[in-house]
Tab-separated table of C-alpha atoms and ligand atoms in Angstrom:
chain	number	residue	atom	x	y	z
A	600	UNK	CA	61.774	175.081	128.661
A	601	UNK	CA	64.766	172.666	130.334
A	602	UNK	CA	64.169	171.376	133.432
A	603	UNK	CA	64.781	172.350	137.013
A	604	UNK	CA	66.412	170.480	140.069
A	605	UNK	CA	66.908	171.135	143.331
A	606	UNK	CA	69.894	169.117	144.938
A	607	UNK	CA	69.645	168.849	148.821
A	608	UNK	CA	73.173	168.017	150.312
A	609	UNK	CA	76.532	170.176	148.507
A	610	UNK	CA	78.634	171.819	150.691
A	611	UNK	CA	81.666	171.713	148.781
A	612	UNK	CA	83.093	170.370	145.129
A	613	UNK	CA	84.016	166.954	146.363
A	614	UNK	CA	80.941	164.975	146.817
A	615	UNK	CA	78.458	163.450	144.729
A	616	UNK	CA	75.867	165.858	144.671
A	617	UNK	CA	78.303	168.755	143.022
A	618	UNK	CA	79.186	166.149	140.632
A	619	UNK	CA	75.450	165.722	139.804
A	620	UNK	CA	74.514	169.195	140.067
A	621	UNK	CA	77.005	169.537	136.735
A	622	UNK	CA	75.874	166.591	134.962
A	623	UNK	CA	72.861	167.763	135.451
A	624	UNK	CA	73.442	171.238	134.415
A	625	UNK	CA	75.580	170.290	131.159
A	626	UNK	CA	72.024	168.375	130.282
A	627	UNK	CA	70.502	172.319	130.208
A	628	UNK	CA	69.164	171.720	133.799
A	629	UNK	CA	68.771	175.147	135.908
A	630	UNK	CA	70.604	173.936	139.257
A	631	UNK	CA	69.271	174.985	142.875
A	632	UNK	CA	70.512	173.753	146.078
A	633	UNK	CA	70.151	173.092	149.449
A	634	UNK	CA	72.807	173.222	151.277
A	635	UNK	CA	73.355	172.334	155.614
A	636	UNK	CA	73.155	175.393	157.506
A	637	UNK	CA	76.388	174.797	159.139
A	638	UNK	CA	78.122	174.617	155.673
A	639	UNK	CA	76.130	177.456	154.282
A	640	UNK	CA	78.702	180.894	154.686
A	641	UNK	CA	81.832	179.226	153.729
A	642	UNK	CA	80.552	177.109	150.691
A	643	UNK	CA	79.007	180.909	149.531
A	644	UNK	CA	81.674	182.975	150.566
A	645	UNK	CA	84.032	180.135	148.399
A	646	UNK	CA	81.533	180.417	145.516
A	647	UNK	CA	81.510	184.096	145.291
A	648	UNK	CA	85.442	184.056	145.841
A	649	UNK	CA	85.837	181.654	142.722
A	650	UNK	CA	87.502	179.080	144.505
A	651	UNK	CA	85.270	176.433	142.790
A	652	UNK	CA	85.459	178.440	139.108
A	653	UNK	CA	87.780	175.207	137.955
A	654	UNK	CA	85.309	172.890	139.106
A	655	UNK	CA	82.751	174.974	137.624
A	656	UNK	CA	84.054	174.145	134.058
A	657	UNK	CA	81.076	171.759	131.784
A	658	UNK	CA	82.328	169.978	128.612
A	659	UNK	CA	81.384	172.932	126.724
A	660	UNK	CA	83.532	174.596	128.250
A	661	UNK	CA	81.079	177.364	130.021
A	662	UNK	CA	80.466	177.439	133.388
A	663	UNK	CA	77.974	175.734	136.020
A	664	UNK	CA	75.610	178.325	137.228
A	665	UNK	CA	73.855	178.113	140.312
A	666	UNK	CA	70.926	179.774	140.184
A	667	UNK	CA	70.313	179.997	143.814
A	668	UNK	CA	71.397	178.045	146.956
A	669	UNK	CA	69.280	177.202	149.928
A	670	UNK	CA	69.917	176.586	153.666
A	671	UNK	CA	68.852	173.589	154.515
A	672	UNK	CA	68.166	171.377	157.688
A	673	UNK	CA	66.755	167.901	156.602
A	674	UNK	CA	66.008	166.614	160.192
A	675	UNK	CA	63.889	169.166	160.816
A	676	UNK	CA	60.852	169.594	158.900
A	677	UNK	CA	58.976	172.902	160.300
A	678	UNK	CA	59.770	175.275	162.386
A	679	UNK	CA	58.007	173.599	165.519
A	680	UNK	CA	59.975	170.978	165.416
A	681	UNK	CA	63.253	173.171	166.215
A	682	UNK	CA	64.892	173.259	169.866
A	683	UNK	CA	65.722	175.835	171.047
A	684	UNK	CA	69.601	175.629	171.317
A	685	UNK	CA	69.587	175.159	167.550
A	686	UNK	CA	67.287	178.537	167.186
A	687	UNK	CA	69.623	180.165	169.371
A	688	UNK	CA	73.087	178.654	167.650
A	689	UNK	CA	74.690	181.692	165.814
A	690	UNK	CA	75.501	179.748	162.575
A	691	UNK	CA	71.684	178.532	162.476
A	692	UNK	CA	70.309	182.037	163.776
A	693	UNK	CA	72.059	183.801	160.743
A	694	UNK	CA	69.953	182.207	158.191
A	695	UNK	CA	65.902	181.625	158.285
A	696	UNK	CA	63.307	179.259	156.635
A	697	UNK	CA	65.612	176.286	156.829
A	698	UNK	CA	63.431	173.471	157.346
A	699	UNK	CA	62.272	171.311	154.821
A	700	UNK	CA	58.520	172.483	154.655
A	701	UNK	CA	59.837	176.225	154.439
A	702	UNK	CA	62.322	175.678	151.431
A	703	UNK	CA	60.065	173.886	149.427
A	704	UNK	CA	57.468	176.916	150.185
A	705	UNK	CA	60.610	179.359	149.264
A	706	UNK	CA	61.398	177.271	145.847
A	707	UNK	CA	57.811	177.197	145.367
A	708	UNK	CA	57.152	180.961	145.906
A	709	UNK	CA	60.808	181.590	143.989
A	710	UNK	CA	60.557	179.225	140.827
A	711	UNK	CA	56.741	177.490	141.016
A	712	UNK	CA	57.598	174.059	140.130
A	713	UNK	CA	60.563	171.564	139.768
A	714	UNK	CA	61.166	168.790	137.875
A	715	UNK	CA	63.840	166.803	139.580
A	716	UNK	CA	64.460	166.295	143.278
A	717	UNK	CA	67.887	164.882	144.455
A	718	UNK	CA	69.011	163.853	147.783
A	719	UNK	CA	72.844	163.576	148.230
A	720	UNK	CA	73.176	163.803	152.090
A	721	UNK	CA	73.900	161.539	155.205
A	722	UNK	CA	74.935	161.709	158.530
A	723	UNK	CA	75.488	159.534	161.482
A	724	UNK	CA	77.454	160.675	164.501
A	725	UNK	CA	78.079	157.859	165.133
A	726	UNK	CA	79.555	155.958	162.268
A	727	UNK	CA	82.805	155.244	163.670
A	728	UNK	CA	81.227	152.601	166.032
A	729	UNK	CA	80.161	149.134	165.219
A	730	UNK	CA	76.763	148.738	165.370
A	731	UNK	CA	76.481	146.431	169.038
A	732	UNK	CA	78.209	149.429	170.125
A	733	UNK	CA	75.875	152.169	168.523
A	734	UNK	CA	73.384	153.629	171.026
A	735	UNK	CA	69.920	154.168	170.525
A	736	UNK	CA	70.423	158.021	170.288
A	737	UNK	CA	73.027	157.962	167.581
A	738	UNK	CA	71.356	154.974	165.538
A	739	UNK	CA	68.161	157.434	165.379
A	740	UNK	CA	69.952	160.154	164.465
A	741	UNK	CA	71.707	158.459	161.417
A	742	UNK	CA	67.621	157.391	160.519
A	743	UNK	CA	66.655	161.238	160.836
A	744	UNK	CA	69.663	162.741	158.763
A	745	UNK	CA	69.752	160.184	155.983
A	746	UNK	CA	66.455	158.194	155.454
A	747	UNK	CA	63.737	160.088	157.103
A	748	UNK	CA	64.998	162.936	155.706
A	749	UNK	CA	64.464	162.076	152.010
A	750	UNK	CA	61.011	160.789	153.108
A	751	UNK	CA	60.363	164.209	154.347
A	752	UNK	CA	62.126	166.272	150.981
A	753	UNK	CA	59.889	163.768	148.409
A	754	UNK	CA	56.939	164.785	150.391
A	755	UNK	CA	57.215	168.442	150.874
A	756	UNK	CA	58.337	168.515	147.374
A	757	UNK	CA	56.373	166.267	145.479
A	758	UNK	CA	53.473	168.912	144.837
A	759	UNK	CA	55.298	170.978	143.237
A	760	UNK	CA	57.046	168.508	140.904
A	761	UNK	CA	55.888	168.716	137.089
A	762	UNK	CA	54.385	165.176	136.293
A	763	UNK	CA	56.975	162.927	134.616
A	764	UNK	CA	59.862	164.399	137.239
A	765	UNK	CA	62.261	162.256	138.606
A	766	UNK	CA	63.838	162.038	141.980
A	767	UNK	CA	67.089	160.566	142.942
A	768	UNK	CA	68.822	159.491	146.287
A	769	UNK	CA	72.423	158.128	147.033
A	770	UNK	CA	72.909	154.538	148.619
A	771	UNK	CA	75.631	152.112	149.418
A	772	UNK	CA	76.388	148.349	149.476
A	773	UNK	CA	76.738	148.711	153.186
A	774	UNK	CA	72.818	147.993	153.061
A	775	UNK	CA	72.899	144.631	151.809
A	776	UNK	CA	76.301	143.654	152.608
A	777	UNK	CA	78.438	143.237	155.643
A	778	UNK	CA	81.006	146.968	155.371
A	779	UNK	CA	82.511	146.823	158.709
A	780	UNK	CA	83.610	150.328	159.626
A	781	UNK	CA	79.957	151.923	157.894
A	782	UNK	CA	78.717	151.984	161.712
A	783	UNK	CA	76.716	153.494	164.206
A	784	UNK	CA	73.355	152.736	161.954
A	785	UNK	CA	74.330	154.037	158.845
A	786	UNK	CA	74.425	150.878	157.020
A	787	UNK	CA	70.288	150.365	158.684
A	788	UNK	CA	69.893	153.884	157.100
A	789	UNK	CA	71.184	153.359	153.857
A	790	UNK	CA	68.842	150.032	153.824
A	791	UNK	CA	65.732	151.680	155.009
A	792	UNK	CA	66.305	154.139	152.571
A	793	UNK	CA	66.580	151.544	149.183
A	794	UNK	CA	63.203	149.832	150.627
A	795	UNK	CA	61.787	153.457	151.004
A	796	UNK	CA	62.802	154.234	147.160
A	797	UNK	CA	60.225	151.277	146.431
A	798	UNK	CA	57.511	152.380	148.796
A	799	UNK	CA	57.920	155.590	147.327
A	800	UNK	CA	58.242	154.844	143.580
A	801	UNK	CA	54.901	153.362	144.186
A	802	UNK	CA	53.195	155.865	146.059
A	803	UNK	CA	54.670	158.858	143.511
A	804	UNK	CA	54.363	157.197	140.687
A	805	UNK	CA	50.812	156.639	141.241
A	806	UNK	CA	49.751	160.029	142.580
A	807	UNK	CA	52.337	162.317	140.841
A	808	UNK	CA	53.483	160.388	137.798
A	809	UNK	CA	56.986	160.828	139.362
A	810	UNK	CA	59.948	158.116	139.326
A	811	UNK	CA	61.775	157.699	142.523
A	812	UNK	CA	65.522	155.657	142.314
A	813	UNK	CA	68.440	155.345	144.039
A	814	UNK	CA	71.976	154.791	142.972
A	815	UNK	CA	74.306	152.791	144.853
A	816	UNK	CA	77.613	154.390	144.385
A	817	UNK	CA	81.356	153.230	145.423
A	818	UNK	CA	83.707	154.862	147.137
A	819	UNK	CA	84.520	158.336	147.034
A	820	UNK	CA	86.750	160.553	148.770
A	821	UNK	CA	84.285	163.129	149.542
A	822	UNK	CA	84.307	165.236	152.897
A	823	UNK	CA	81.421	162.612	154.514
A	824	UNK	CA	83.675	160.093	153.825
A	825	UNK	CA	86.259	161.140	154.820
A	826	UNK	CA	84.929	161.381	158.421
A	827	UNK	CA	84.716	157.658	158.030
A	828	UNK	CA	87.750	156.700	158.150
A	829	UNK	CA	88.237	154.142	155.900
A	830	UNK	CA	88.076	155.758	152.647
A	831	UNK	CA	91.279	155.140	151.247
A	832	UNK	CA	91.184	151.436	152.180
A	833	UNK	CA	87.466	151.058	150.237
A	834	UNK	CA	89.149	153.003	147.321
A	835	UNK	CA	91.980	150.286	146.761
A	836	UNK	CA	89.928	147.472	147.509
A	837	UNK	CA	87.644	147.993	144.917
A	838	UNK	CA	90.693	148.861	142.368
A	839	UNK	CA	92.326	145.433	143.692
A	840	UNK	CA	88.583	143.794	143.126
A	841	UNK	CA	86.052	145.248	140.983
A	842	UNK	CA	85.780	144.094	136.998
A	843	UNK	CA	86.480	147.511	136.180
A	844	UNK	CA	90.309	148.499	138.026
A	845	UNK	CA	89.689	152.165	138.056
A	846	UNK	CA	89.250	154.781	140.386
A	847	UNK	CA	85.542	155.650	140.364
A	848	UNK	CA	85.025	159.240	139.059
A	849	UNK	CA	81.909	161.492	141.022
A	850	UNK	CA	81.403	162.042	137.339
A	851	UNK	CA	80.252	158.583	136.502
A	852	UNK	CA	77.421	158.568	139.049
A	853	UNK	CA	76.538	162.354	138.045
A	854	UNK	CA	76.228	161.196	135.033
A	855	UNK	CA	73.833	158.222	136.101
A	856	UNK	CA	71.703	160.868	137.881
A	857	UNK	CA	71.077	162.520	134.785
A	858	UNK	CA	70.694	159.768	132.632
A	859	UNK	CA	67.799	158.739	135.610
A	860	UNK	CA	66.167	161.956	135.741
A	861	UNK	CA	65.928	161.943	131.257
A	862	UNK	CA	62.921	160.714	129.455
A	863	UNK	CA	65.778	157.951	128.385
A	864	UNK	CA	64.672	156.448	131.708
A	865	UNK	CA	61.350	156.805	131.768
A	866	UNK	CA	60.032	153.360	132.536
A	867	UNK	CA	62.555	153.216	135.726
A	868	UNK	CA	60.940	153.172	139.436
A	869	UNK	CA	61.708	151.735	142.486
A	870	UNK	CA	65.302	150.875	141.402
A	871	UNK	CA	68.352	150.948	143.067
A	872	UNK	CA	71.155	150.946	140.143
A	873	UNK	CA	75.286	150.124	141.119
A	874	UNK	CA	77.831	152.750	140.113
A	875	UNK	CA	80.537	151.210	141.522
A	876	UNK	CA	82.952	149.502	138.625
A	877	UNK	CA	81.150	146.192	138.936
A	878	UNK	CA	82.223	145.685	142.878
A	879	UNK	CA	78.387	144.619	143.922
A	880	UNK	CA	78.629	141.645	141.610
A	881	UNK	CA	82.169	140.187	143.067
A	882	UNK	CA	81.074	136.832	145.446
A	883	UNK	CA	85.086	137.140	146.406
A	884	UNK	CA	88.506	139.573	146.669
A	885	UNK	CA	90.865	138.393	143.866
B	2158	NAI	P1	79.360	165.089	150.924
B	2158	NAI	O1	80.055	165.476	152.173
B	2158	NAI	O2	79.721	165.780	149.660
B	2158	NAI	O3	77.784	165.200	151.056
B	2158	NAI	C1	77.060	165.031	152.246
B	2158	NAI	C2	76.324	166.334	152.478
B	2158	NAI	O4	75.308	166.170	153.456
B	2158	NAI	C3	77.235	167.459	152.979
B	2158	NAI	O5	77.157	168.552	152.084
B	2158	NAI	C4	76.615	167.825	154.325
B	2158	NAI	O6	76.717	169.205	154.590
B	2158	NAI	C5	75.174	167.403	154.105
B	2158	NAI	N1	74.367	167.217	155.321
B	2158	NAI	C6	74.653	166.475	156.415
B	2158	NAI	N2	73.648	166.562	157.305
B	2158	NAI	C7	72.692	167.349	156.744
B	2158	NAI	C8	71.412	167.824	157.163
B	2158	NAI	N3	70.922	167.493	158.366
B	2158	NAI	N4	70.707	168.630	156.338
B	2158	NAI	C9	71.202	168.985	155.129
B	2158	NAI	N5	72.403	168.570	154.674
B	2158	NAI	C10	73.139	167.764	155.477
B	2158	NAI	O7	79.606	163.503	150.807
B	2158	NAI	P2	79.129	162.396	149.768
B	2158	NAI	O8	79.949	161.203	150.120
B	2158	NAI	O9	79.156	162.893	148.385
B	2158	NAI	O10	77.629	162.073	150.219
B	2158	NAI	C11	76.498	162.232	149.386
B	2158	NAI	C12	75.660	160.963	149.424
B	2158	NAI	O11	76.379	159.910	148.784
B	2158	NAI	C13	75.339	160.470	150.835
B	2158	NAI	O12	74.031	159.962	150.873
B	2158	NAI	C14	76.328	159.318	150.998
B	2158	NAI	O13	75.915	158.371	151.960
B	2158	NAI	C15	76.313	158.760	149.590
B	2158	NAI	N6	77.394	157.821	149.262
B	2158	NAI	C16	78.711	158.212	149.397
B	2158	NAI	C17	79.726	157.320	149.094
B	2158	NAI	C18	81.164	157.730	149.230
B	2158	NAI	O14	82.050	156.874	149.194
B	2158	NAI	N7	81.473	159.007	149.352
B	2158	NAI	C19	79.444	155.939	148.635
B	2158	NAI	C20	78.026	155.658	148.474
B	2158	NAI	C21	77.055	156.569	148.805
């Protein structure tokens, strides 16, 4: 039978996790999602509409189909650990089992088993600030929504992941490299979460036989980052600078993911791979 993924984090046909969703499901994947509770009505009520039927289109020529879509909150993992102005917020109160430990019970009790686990999601309210002017609060909360929360997915997931699945999380330079503008702790996130993918590869590969990477992707205009700010500016720079002058494609790194999640990959763990035209390996703008 082909395989099945679940792909925490599309809202919309912009980011990178649509893009892998249809690499993915060109590969013969069956594609379920999880998608923020906030975002949930209008990215159905746009799929149902058709507005994405364009986007939709593989190389075959068929369309993506989504076999189901989830809500998802990934800083909360049970139900106890819910305020209660978030029970009581009408967009949250409109939709139930949310939390991480309830979807992976629903795709459990739905489908039985998956065999590929991606994480496309981030958030850090606020990312706009430099870091000496972060406070503790928002510097947390970018930790919860976009390192802690792939922690949590991988292990409410992992047991019902065939052995020899792969999982797959989205990282930037930012961690290793000075990015000013990728504030407010995101850039602390994005590192905790490439020394996680090690920990991880580790501890899954040992236990469950699954691989756990990360790719490090450039810029792309998606709606995340887009709240940025500086999107545009990253986009140039790394046409002006990176061996390959090209704007990078959500395609190329979709692609990545499902190269990552094939048996072609199987002896890669722990790795965080650059899909980003080269840009990591610049030591200077030219
Ligand atoms: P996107 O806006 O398409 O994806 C981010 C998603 O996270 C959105 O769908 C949003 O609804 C969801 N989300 C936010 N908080 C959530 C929560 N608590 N629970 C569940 N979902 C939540 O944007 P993009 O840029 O494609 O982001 C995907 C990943 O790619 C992120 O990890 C991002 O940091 C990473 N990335 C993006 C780059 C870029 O230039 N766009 C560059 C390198 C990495």
């Amino acid at each position: 039978r082909g395989k099945r993924a679940f792909i925490a984090g599309v809202a919309d046909d912009n980011g990178y996790g649509w893009a892998i969703a249809k690499s993915l499901a060109a590969a013969g994947a069956e594609i379920l999602l999880g998608t923020w509770v906030p975002a949930l009505n209008i990215f159905e009520s746009s799929l149902r509409r058709g507005k994405f039927d364009e986007s939709r289109v593989l190389p075959d020529g068929s369309l993506m189909e989504i076999t189901k879509v989830y809500p998802l909150d990934a800083v909360f993992d049970n139900l106890e650990d819910v305020p209660e102005d978030i029970k009581a917020n009408k967009r949250y109160a409109g939709s139930s089992k949310w939390t991480v430990q309830e979807v992976a019970e629903s795709v459990k009790n739905d489908f039985g088993s998956i065999d590929i686990l991606v994480h496309s999601l981030a958030n850090g309210p606020e990312v706009t600030k430099p870091l000496l002017e972060t406070s503790r609060n928002g510097y947390l909360a970018a930790i919860s929504a976009s390192s802690y929360s792939y922690v949590s997915l991988l292990k409410h997931f992992i047991p019902i992941m065939n052995p020899g699945g792969s999982s797959i999380s989205l990282t930037y330079i930012a961690s290793e490299r000075i990015i000013p503008g990728y504030g407010g702790g995101m850039s602390s996130a994005k590192a905790a979460l490439e020394s996680d993918t090690r920990v991880l590869a580790f501890e899954a590969g040992r236990k469950h036989k699954v691989r756990v990477n990360a790719i490090s992707a450039g810029p792309l205009r998606s709606r995340a980052a887009k709240a940025i700010g500086f999107i545009d500016m990253m986009i140039d720079y790394s046409i002006v600078n990176a061996p390959l002058q090209k704007e990078l494609s959500a395609d190329e790194v979709g692609n990545t993911a499902a190269f990552l999640a094939s048996p072609l990959a199987s002896a890669i763990t722990g790795a965080v791979i650059y899909v980003d035209n080269g840009l990591n390996a610049m030591g200077v703008g030219v």
